[in-house]
Tab-separated table of C-alpha atoms in Angstrom:
chain	number	residue	atom	x	y	z
A	27	MET	CA	5.492	15.144	18.746
A	28	VAL	CA	9.031	13.775	18.625
A	29	LEU	CA	9.224	14.324	14.873
A	30	GLY	CA	8.090	17.935	15.235
A	31	ARG	CA	10.527	18.571	18.072
A	32	SER	CA	13.390	17.017	16.105
A	33	LEU	CA	12.635	19.240	13.089
A	34	ARG	CA	12.624	22.334	15.316
A	35	ASN	CA	15.843	21.286	17.059
A	36	HIS	CA	17.576	21.079	13.697
A	37	HIS	CA	16.392	24.573	12.778
A	38	THR	CA	14.060	23.969	9.875
A	39	THR	CA	12.997	27.195	8.197
A	40	ARG	CA	9.836	25.645	6.760
A	41	LYS	CA	6.271	25.602	8.009
A	42	LEU	CA	5.279	22.423	9.859
A	43	VAL	CA	1.835	20.857	9.364
A	44	VAL	CA	0.548	17.747	11.121
A	45	LEU	CA	-2.450	15.685	10.028
A	46	VAL	CA	-4.258	14.068	12.980
A	47	GLY	CA	-7.285	11.859	13.431
A	48	PRO	CA	-10.191	12.603	15.798
A	49	GLN	CA	-8.889	10.065	18.333
A	50	VAL	CA	-5.973	12.338	19.329
A	51	SER	CA	-6.676	13.713	22.822
A	52	ASP	CA	-7.039	17.424	23.588
A	53	PRO	CA	-3.806	17.586	25.655
A	54	CYS	CA	-1.891	15.939	22.822
A	55	GLN	CA	-3.399	18.304	20.266
A	56	SER	CA	-2.385	21.227	22.498
A	57	VAL	CA	1.230	20.044	22.473
A	58	LEU	CA	1.111	19.519	18.719
A	59	LYS	CA	-0.134	23.094	18.270
A	60	LYS	CA	2.990	24.331	20.052
A	61	LEU	CA	5.285	22.248	17.863
A	62	TYR	CA	3.547	22.681	14.501
A	63	ASP	CA	2.373	25.767	12.636
A	64	GLU	CA	-0.822	24.011	11.630
A	65	VAL	CA	-2.781	21.063	13.061
A	66	ARG	CA	-5.325	19.696	10.594
A	67	LEU	CA	-8.018	17.177	11.499
A	68	VAL	CA	-8.332	14.394	8.919
A	69	ASP	CA	-11.081	11.787	9.051
A	70	VAL	CA	-12.292	10.355	5.758
A	71	LEU	CA	-14.967	8.290	7.482
A	72	ASP	CA	-16.901	11.407	8.518
A	73	SER	CA	-16.010	13.847	5.757
A	74	GLY	CA	-18.245	14.671	2.828
A	75	ASP	CA	-15.444	15.110	0.332
A	76	ALA	CA	-14.324	12.942	-2.576
A	77	ALA	CA	-12.373	10.648	-0.248
A	78	HIS	CA	-15.560	9.757	1.602
A	79	LEU	CA	-17.291	8.835	-1.654
A	80	ALA	CA	-14.298	6.770	-2.753
A	81	MET	CA	-14.236	5.119	0.659
A	82	MET	CA	-17.736	3.751	0.120
A	83	LYS	CA	-16.450	1.944	-2.980
A	84	ARG	CA	-13.162	0.763	-1.463
A	85	PRO	CA	-13.425	0.662	2.375
A	86	ASP	CA	-10.257	-1.471	2.459
A	87	LEU	CA	-8.213	1.613	1.568
A	88	GLY	CA	-9.172	3.772	4.550
A	89	VAL	CA	-5.596	4.383	5.707
A	90	THR	CA	-4.564	5.184	2.156
A	91	PHE	CA	-7.302	7.777	1.665
A	92	THR	CA	-6.353	9.433	4.956
A	93	LYS	CA	-2.736	9.812	3.900
A	94	LEU	CA	-3.648	11.160	0.465
A	95	HIS	CA	-5.183	14.201	2.144
A	96	CYS	CA	-1.708	15.733	2.188
A	97	TRP	CA	-2.281	16.654	-1.486
A	98	THR	CA	-5.107	18.977	-0.359
A	99	LEU	CA	-2.651	21.349	1.355
A	100	THR	CA	-2.883	23.634	-1.654
A	101	HIS	CA	-1.942	26.799	0.247
A	102	TYR	CA	1.618	25.414	0.002
A	103	SER	CA	3.478	25.073	-3.302
A	104	LYS	CA	5.671	22.159	-2.227
A	105	CYS	CA	5.762	19.829	0.786
A	106	VAL	CA	7.802	17.001	2.269
A	107	PHE	CA	5.628	14.249	3.706
A	108	MET	CA	7.016	12.367	6.720
A	109	ASP	CA	5.496	9.440	8.587
A	110	ALA	CA	5.039	9.804	12.340
A	111	ASP	CA	7.579	7.036	12.967
A	112	THR	CA	10.479	9.085	11.571
A	113	LEU	CA	13.136	11.037	13.472
A	114	VAL	CA	15.163	13.910	12.010
A	115	VAL	CA	18.833	13.918	13.055
A	116	SER	CA	20.042	16.695	10.732
A	117	ASN	CA	18.534	19.655	8.876
A	118	ILE	CA	16.694	18.510	5.722
A	119	ASP	CA	15.460	21.800	4.241
A	120	GLU	CA	17.380	21.011	1.056
A	121	LEU	CA	14.676	18.467	0.199
A	122	PHE	CA	12.561	21.380	-1.019
A	123	GLU	CA	14.936	21.693	-3.957
A	124	ARG	CA	13.600	18.330	-5.225
A	125	GLU	CA	10.595	17.838	-7.481
A	126	GLU	CA	7.464	15.691	-7.168
A	127	LEU	CA	7.581	12.742	-6.609
A	128	SER	CA	11.002	12.374	-4.967
A	129	ALA	CA	11.521	9.530	-2.511
A	130	ALA	CA	14.089	6.994	-1.325
A	131	PRO	CA	14.038	3.339	-2.427
A	132	ASP	CA	12.286	0.842	-0.214
A	133	PRO	CA	14.633	-1.647	1.511
A	134	GLY	CA	12.300	-4.525	0.719
A	135	TRP	CA	12.021	-3.824	-3.021
A	136	PRO	CA	14.319	-1.028	-4.316
A	137	ASP	CA	12.367	-0.595	-7.572
A	138	CYS	CA	9.633	0.836	-5.339
A	139	PHE	CA	9.997	3.964	-3.243
A	140	ASN	CA	9.225	3.999	0.461
A	141	SER	CA	6.278	6.287	1.195
A	142	GLY	CA	7.517	7.277	4.657
A	143	VAL	CA	9.355	10.328	3.276
A	144	PHE	CA	8.606	11.970	-0.063
A	145	VAL	CA	8.547	15.366	-1.772
A	146	PHE	CA	5.275	16.373	-3.446
A	147	CYS	CA	3.355	19.360	-4.764
A	148	PRO	CA	-0.163	19.784	-3.313
A	149	SER	CA	-2.835	19.827	-6.001
A	150	MET	CA	-6.541	19.086	-5.950
A	151	ALA	CA	-6.249	17.713	-9.482
A	152	THR	CA	-3.581	15.234	-8.362
A	153	TYR	CA	-5.628	14.421	-5.271
A	154	ASP	CA	-8.688	13.602	-7.365
A	155	ARG	CA	-6.637	11.474	-9.759
A	156	LEU	CA	-5.078	9.593	-6.845
A	157	LEU	CA	-8.519	8.832	-5.415
A	158	GLN	CA	-9.732	7.647	-8.801
A	159	TYR	CA	-6.653	5.477	-9.255
A	160	SER	CA	-7.129	4.009	-5.763
A	161	THR	CA	-10.749	3.057	-6.334
A	162	GLU	CA	-10.002	1.551	-9.763
A	163	HIS	CA	-6.750	-0.269	-9.014
A	164	GLY	CA	-6.538	-0.607	-5.227
A	165	SER	CA	-3.140	-1.177	-3.648
A	166	PHE	CA	-0.820	-4.064	-4.437
A	167	ASP	CA	0.386	-4.110	-0.820
A	168	GLY	CA	-3.028	-3.722	0.794
A	169	THR	CA	-3.994	-7.400	0.660
A	170	ALA	CA	-0.632	-8.440	2.085
A	171	ILE	CA	-0.916	-6.328	5.186
A	172	ILE	CA	-1.102	-9.300	7.591
A	173	LEU	CA	1.904	-11.024	6.033
A	174	MET	CA	3.957	-7.840	5.763
A	175	ARG	CA	3.139	-5.956	8.953
A	176	TYR	CA	6.770	-6.034	9.995
A	177	LEU	CA	7.624	-4.029	6.869
A	178	ASP	CA	5.086	-1.382	7.851
A	179	LYS	CA	2.947	-1.640	4.733
A	180	CYS	CA	-0.462	-0.020	5.061
A	181	GLY	CA	-1.711	0.173	1.477
A	182	ASP	CA	-0.674	3.736	0.648
A	183	GLN	CA	2.749	2.682	-0.625
A	184	GLY	CA	1.241	0.394	-3.247
A	185	VAL	CA	-1.156	3.083	-4.447
A	186	LEU	CA	1.552	5.759	-4.677
A	187	ASN	CA	4.011	3.480	-6.466
A	188	GLY	CA	1.316	2.469	-8.922
A	189	PHE	CA	0.314	6.070	-9.578
A	190	PHE	CA	3.891	7.379	-9.828
A	191	SER	CA	4.956	4.282	-11.729
A	192	SER	CA	7.806	5.933	-13.617
A	193	TRP	CA	9.740	6.752	-10.435
A	194	SER	CA	12.177	3.847	-10.788
A	195	THR	CA	13.202	4.601	-14.379
A	196	ALA	CA	12.305	8.117	-15.550
A	197	ASP	CA	14.442	10.548	-13.550
A	198	ILE	CA	17.264	9.549	-11.217
A	199	SER	CA	17.189	13.022	-9.611
A	200	LYS	CA	13.919	11.975	-7.965
A	201	HIS	CA	15.680	9.136	-6.144
A	202	LEU	CA	16.489	10.507	-2.699
A	203	PRO	CA	19.687	9.250	-1.100
A	204	PHE	CA	18.929	6.548	1.435
A	205	ILE	CA	20.181	8.774	4.275
A	206	TYR	CA	16.840	10.631	4.017
A	207	ASN	CA	14.897	7.481	4.894
A	208	LEU	CA	17.250	5.161	6.754
A	209	SER	CA	15.402	2.124	8.083
A	210	SER	CA	16.456	-0.366	10.721
A	211	ILE	CA	15.731	-3.219	8.310
A	212	ALA	CA	18.333	-1.925	5.864
A	213	ILE	CA	20.929	-1.437	8.600
A	214	TYR	CA	21.064	-5.134	9.333
A	215	THR	CA	20.642	-6.443	5.820
A	216	TYR	CA	23.675	-4.456	4.678
A	217	LEU	CA	25.659	-3.647	7.820
A	218	PRO	CA	28.914	-2.733	5.978
A	219	ALA	CA	27.085	0.052	4.109
A	220	PHE	CA	25.622	1.324	7.366
A	221	LYS	CA	29.097	1.451	8.898
A	222	GLN	CA	30.311	3.393	5.853
A	223	TYR	CA	27.423	5.849	5.402
A	224	GLY	CA	25.315	5.653	8.577
A	225	ALA	CA	27.021	8.635	10.202
A	226	ASN	CA	25.579	10.828	7.416
A	227	ALA	CA	21.977	9.811	8.164
A	228	LYS	CA	19.465	12.653	8.179
A	229	VAL	CA	16.156	10.847	8.761
A	230	ILE	CA	15.667	7.623	10.718
A	231	HIS	CA	12.555	5.597	9.880
A	232	PHE	CA	11.417	3.113	12.520
A	233	LEU	CA	9.869	0.585	10.162
A	234	GLY	CA	8.056	-2.385	11.619
A	235	GLN	CA	5.075	-3.281	13.736
A	236	THR	CA	6.857	-2.294	16.962
A	237	LYS	CA	7.402	1.463	17.221
A	238	PRO	CA	9.616	3.425	19.621
A	239	TRP	CA	6.549	4.243	21.713
A	240	SER	CA	5.834	0.517	22.069
A	241	HIS	CA	8.755	0.338	24.515
A	242	THR	CA	9.385	1.920	27.908
A	243	PHE	CA	12.377	4.005	28.969
A	244	ASP	CA	14.302	4.598	32.183
A	245	PRO	CA	15.717	8.138	32.026
A	246	LYS	CA	18.125	7.466	34.911
A	247	THR	CA	19.800	4.388	33.459
A	248	ARG	CA	19.087	5.461	29.840
A	249	GLN	CA	17.836	1.976	29.065
A	250	VAL	CA	15.036	1.118	26.646
A	251	ARG	CA	12.908	-1.761	27.845
A	252	GLY	CA	9.691	-3.461	27.025
A	253	ALA	CA	8.715	-5.049	23.747
A	254	GLY	CA	11.439	-7.701	23.780
A	255	ALA	CA	15.138	-7.757	22.999
A	256	GLN	CA	14.550	-8.662	19.382
A	257	ASP	CA	12.332	-5.622	18.855
A	258	VAL	CA	14.808	-3.276	20.530
A	259	ALA	CA	17.531	-4.657	18.286
A	260	ALA	CA	15.407	-4.344	15.159
A	261	SER	CA	14.989	-0.606	15.828
A	262	HIS	CA	18.774	-0.192	16.245
A	263	SER	CA	19.485	0.599	19.883
A	264	SER	CA	21.353	3.897	19.375
A	265	PHE	CA	18.576	5.476	17.283
A	266	LEU	CA	15.933	4.137	19.631
A	267	LEU	CA	17.813	5.732	22.521
A	268	ASP	CA	17.976	9.033	20.606
A	269	TRP	CA	14.199	8.923	20.131
A	270	TRP	CA	13.501	8.245	23.799
A	271	THR	CA	16.038	10.792	25.041
A	272	LEU	CA	14.368	13.517	23.002
A	273	TYR	CA	10.879	12.401	23.991
A	274	SER	CA	11.572	12.138	27.731
A	275	ALA	CA	13.522	15.397	27.972
A	276	GLU	CA	11.491	17.695	25.721
A	277	VAL	CA	8.069	16.202	24.988
A	278	VAL	CA	7.037	14.638	28.300
A	279	PRO	CA	7.355	17.964	30.215
A	280	MET	CA	5.060	19.594	27.642
A	281	LEU	CA	2.534	16.784	28.031
A	282	GLN	CA	2.664	17.023	31.812
A	283	GLY	CA	1.873	20.723	31.567
A	284	HIS	CA	-1.275	20.046	29.551
A	285	TYR	CA	-2.484	16.957	31.381
A	286	GLY	CA	-2.209	18.751	34.727
A	287	ASP	CA	-3.552	16.505	37.472
A	288	GLN	CA	-4.887	13.980	34.987
A	289	PRO	CA	-2.838	10.755	35.032
A	290	PHE	CA	-1.216	9.706	31.782
A	291	HIS	CA	1.250	7.004	30.867
A	292	SER	CA	4.365	8.657	29.451
A	293	GLY	CA	6.257	5.412	28.887
A	294	CYS	CA	9.068	6.607	31.147
A	295	VAL	CA	9.659	4.481	34.241
A	296	GLU	CA	11.709	5.045	37.369
A	297	GLU	CA	14.924	3.131	37.905
A	298	GLU	CA	13.580	1.015	40.731
A	299	GLU	CA	10.521	0.077	38.665
A	300	SER	CA	12.774	-1.015	35.811
A	301	GLN	CA	14.866	-3.154	38.144
A	302	ALA	CA	11.810	-4.736	39.733
A	303	GLY	CA	10.215	-5.492	36.388
A	304	SER	CA	13.287	-6.532	34.443
A	305	ALA	CA	13.107	-10.206	35.424
A	306	ALA	CA	9.379	-10.390	34.758
A	307	SER	CA	9.643	-8.677	31.369
A	308	ALA	CA	12.595	-10.705	30.102
A	309	PRO	CA	11.475	-12.589	26.984
A	310	PRO	CA	11.567	-16.388	27.185
A	311	ALA	CA	14.207	-18.263	25.223
A	312	LEU	CA	13.081	-19.015	21.689
A	313	SER	CA	12.981	-22.482	20.229
A	314	SER	CA	14.912	-23.210	17.024
A	315	GLU	CA	11.650	-23.160	15.075
A	316	GLU	CA	10.652	-19.782	16.558
A	317	ARG	CA	14.090	-18.345	15.778
A	318	LYS	CA	13.812	-19.603	12.196
A	319	GLU	CA	10.398	-17.972	11.837
A	320	ARG	CA	11.759	-14.650	13.113
A	321	TRP	CA	14.660	-14.825	10.662
A	322	GLU	CA	12.244	-15.404	7.784
A	323	GLN	CA	10.255	-12.352	8.886
A	324	GLY	CA	13.362	-10.160	9.113
A	325	GLN	CA	13.223	-10.050	12.923
A	326	ALA	CA	16.497	-11.694	13.913
A	327	ASP	CA	18.003	-10.696	17.275
A	328	TYR	CA	20.919	-8.831	15.715
A	329	MET	CA	22.048	-7.323	19.002
A	330	GLY	CA	21.905	-10.594	20.920
A	331	VAL	CA	22.018	-14.287	20.066
A	332	ASP	CA	21.946	-13.585	16.314
A	333	SER	CA	24.673	-10.934	16.372
A	334	PHE	CA	27.388	-11.016	13.721
A	335	GLU	CA	29.963	-12.018	16.345
A	336	ASN	CA	27.888	-15.015	17.476
A	337	ILE	CA	27.251	-16.106	13.897
A	338	GLN	CA	30.962	-15.873	13.152
A	339	LYS	CA	31.788	-17.973	16.228
A	340	LYS	CA	29.278	-20.590	15.106
A	341	LEU	CA	30.795	-20.709	11.616
A	342	ASP	CA	34.345	-20.909	12.986
A	343	ALA	CA	33.374	-23.789	15.257
A	344	PHE	CA	31.677	-25.590	12.380
A	345	LEU	CA	34.649	-25.147	10.048
A	346	LYS	CA	37.054	-26.483	12.688
C-alpha cells in the first residue's frame, strides 16, 4: 500500500499492478484496488498452471515460483518489478527506457543483482524457461535462507541470477545505478558514499528480516518504536520515518474507511501509550558476545552504541 501510494505521489504515468496472495484480507484488497490499476491473485499452491507442476518437483522454491508469475503479465510489453518493502522517493518512469534484465548490484555480492527492483519483459516463453531452470538447478541462496535472513534472501534472487547469468559482464547498460535500489545495509557499510550520493536516492529498499511494518509509530511525536534500537538503526531512521509518515497520513485513513467498525491494528500508537510502553519496550543491554554476533550478521547499532562517533572515541582513547 505504501509503495503504491509513493508511486502515485511521485506522479508515475505507468500502470500499477500488484500481485497478492489469498491471505490478504478483503479490506486490504479494497485499498489496493484504489491504489493500483490491477490486483492479481497469485497462489502457486492452488493453481493448475506450470508453476504448480514445478512446485510438486521442487516445493522448496514456493516463494520463487510465486514471484516468477510477474513474467505472465503479457498484456504489458515491459514492466518494472518492485518488492513490497521498497519506497519510492522520486519519479522512476525513466526505468522503462532500460532493457531486460536491468537491475542494481546487490550490496552483499555486487557481481549479483538484487532482485528487489528490476526491469523485465513479460513473456510466457521466458516464464516457462525460468520454471524449468528452477526445477533443474534450484536456487543457490535458497538453502542459506536461515543463515542469510537478515539479507532478505528468499530463493528468487539465486534463480534469477543463475538464469540471467551474463548480467555482471555482458552489458553495463543493464546495471541500474544504486540509487534505484538503495539498501540500509549499503548505507552503513559505505557511509561516505551515502553522504555523497544518498540525496539522489530514488528507491529505498528495506532489506532485512525486520520491515518497517514490524515497528510501531507515534504520529504526534513522530517517533518510530518497537522492534529494538538496532533494528530501527539498520533501516536508517530518516527513511523509516518517511515510510511511517506516508503510511499513517495516507494509508491508515483508507484502511479505516474499509474496516469500518471492525478493529484492526494499524501500528500507530497514541503519545501516552508510547510513553507508558517506552520503558517496558526498551531492549536490554547486550553482552559483548551478543554485540559481536550482531556485528557479524551486519546488525550493528549504527545509530547508538556502535555509531561512528562512539567508535572514533574508543579508538582515540586506545591510541592515547
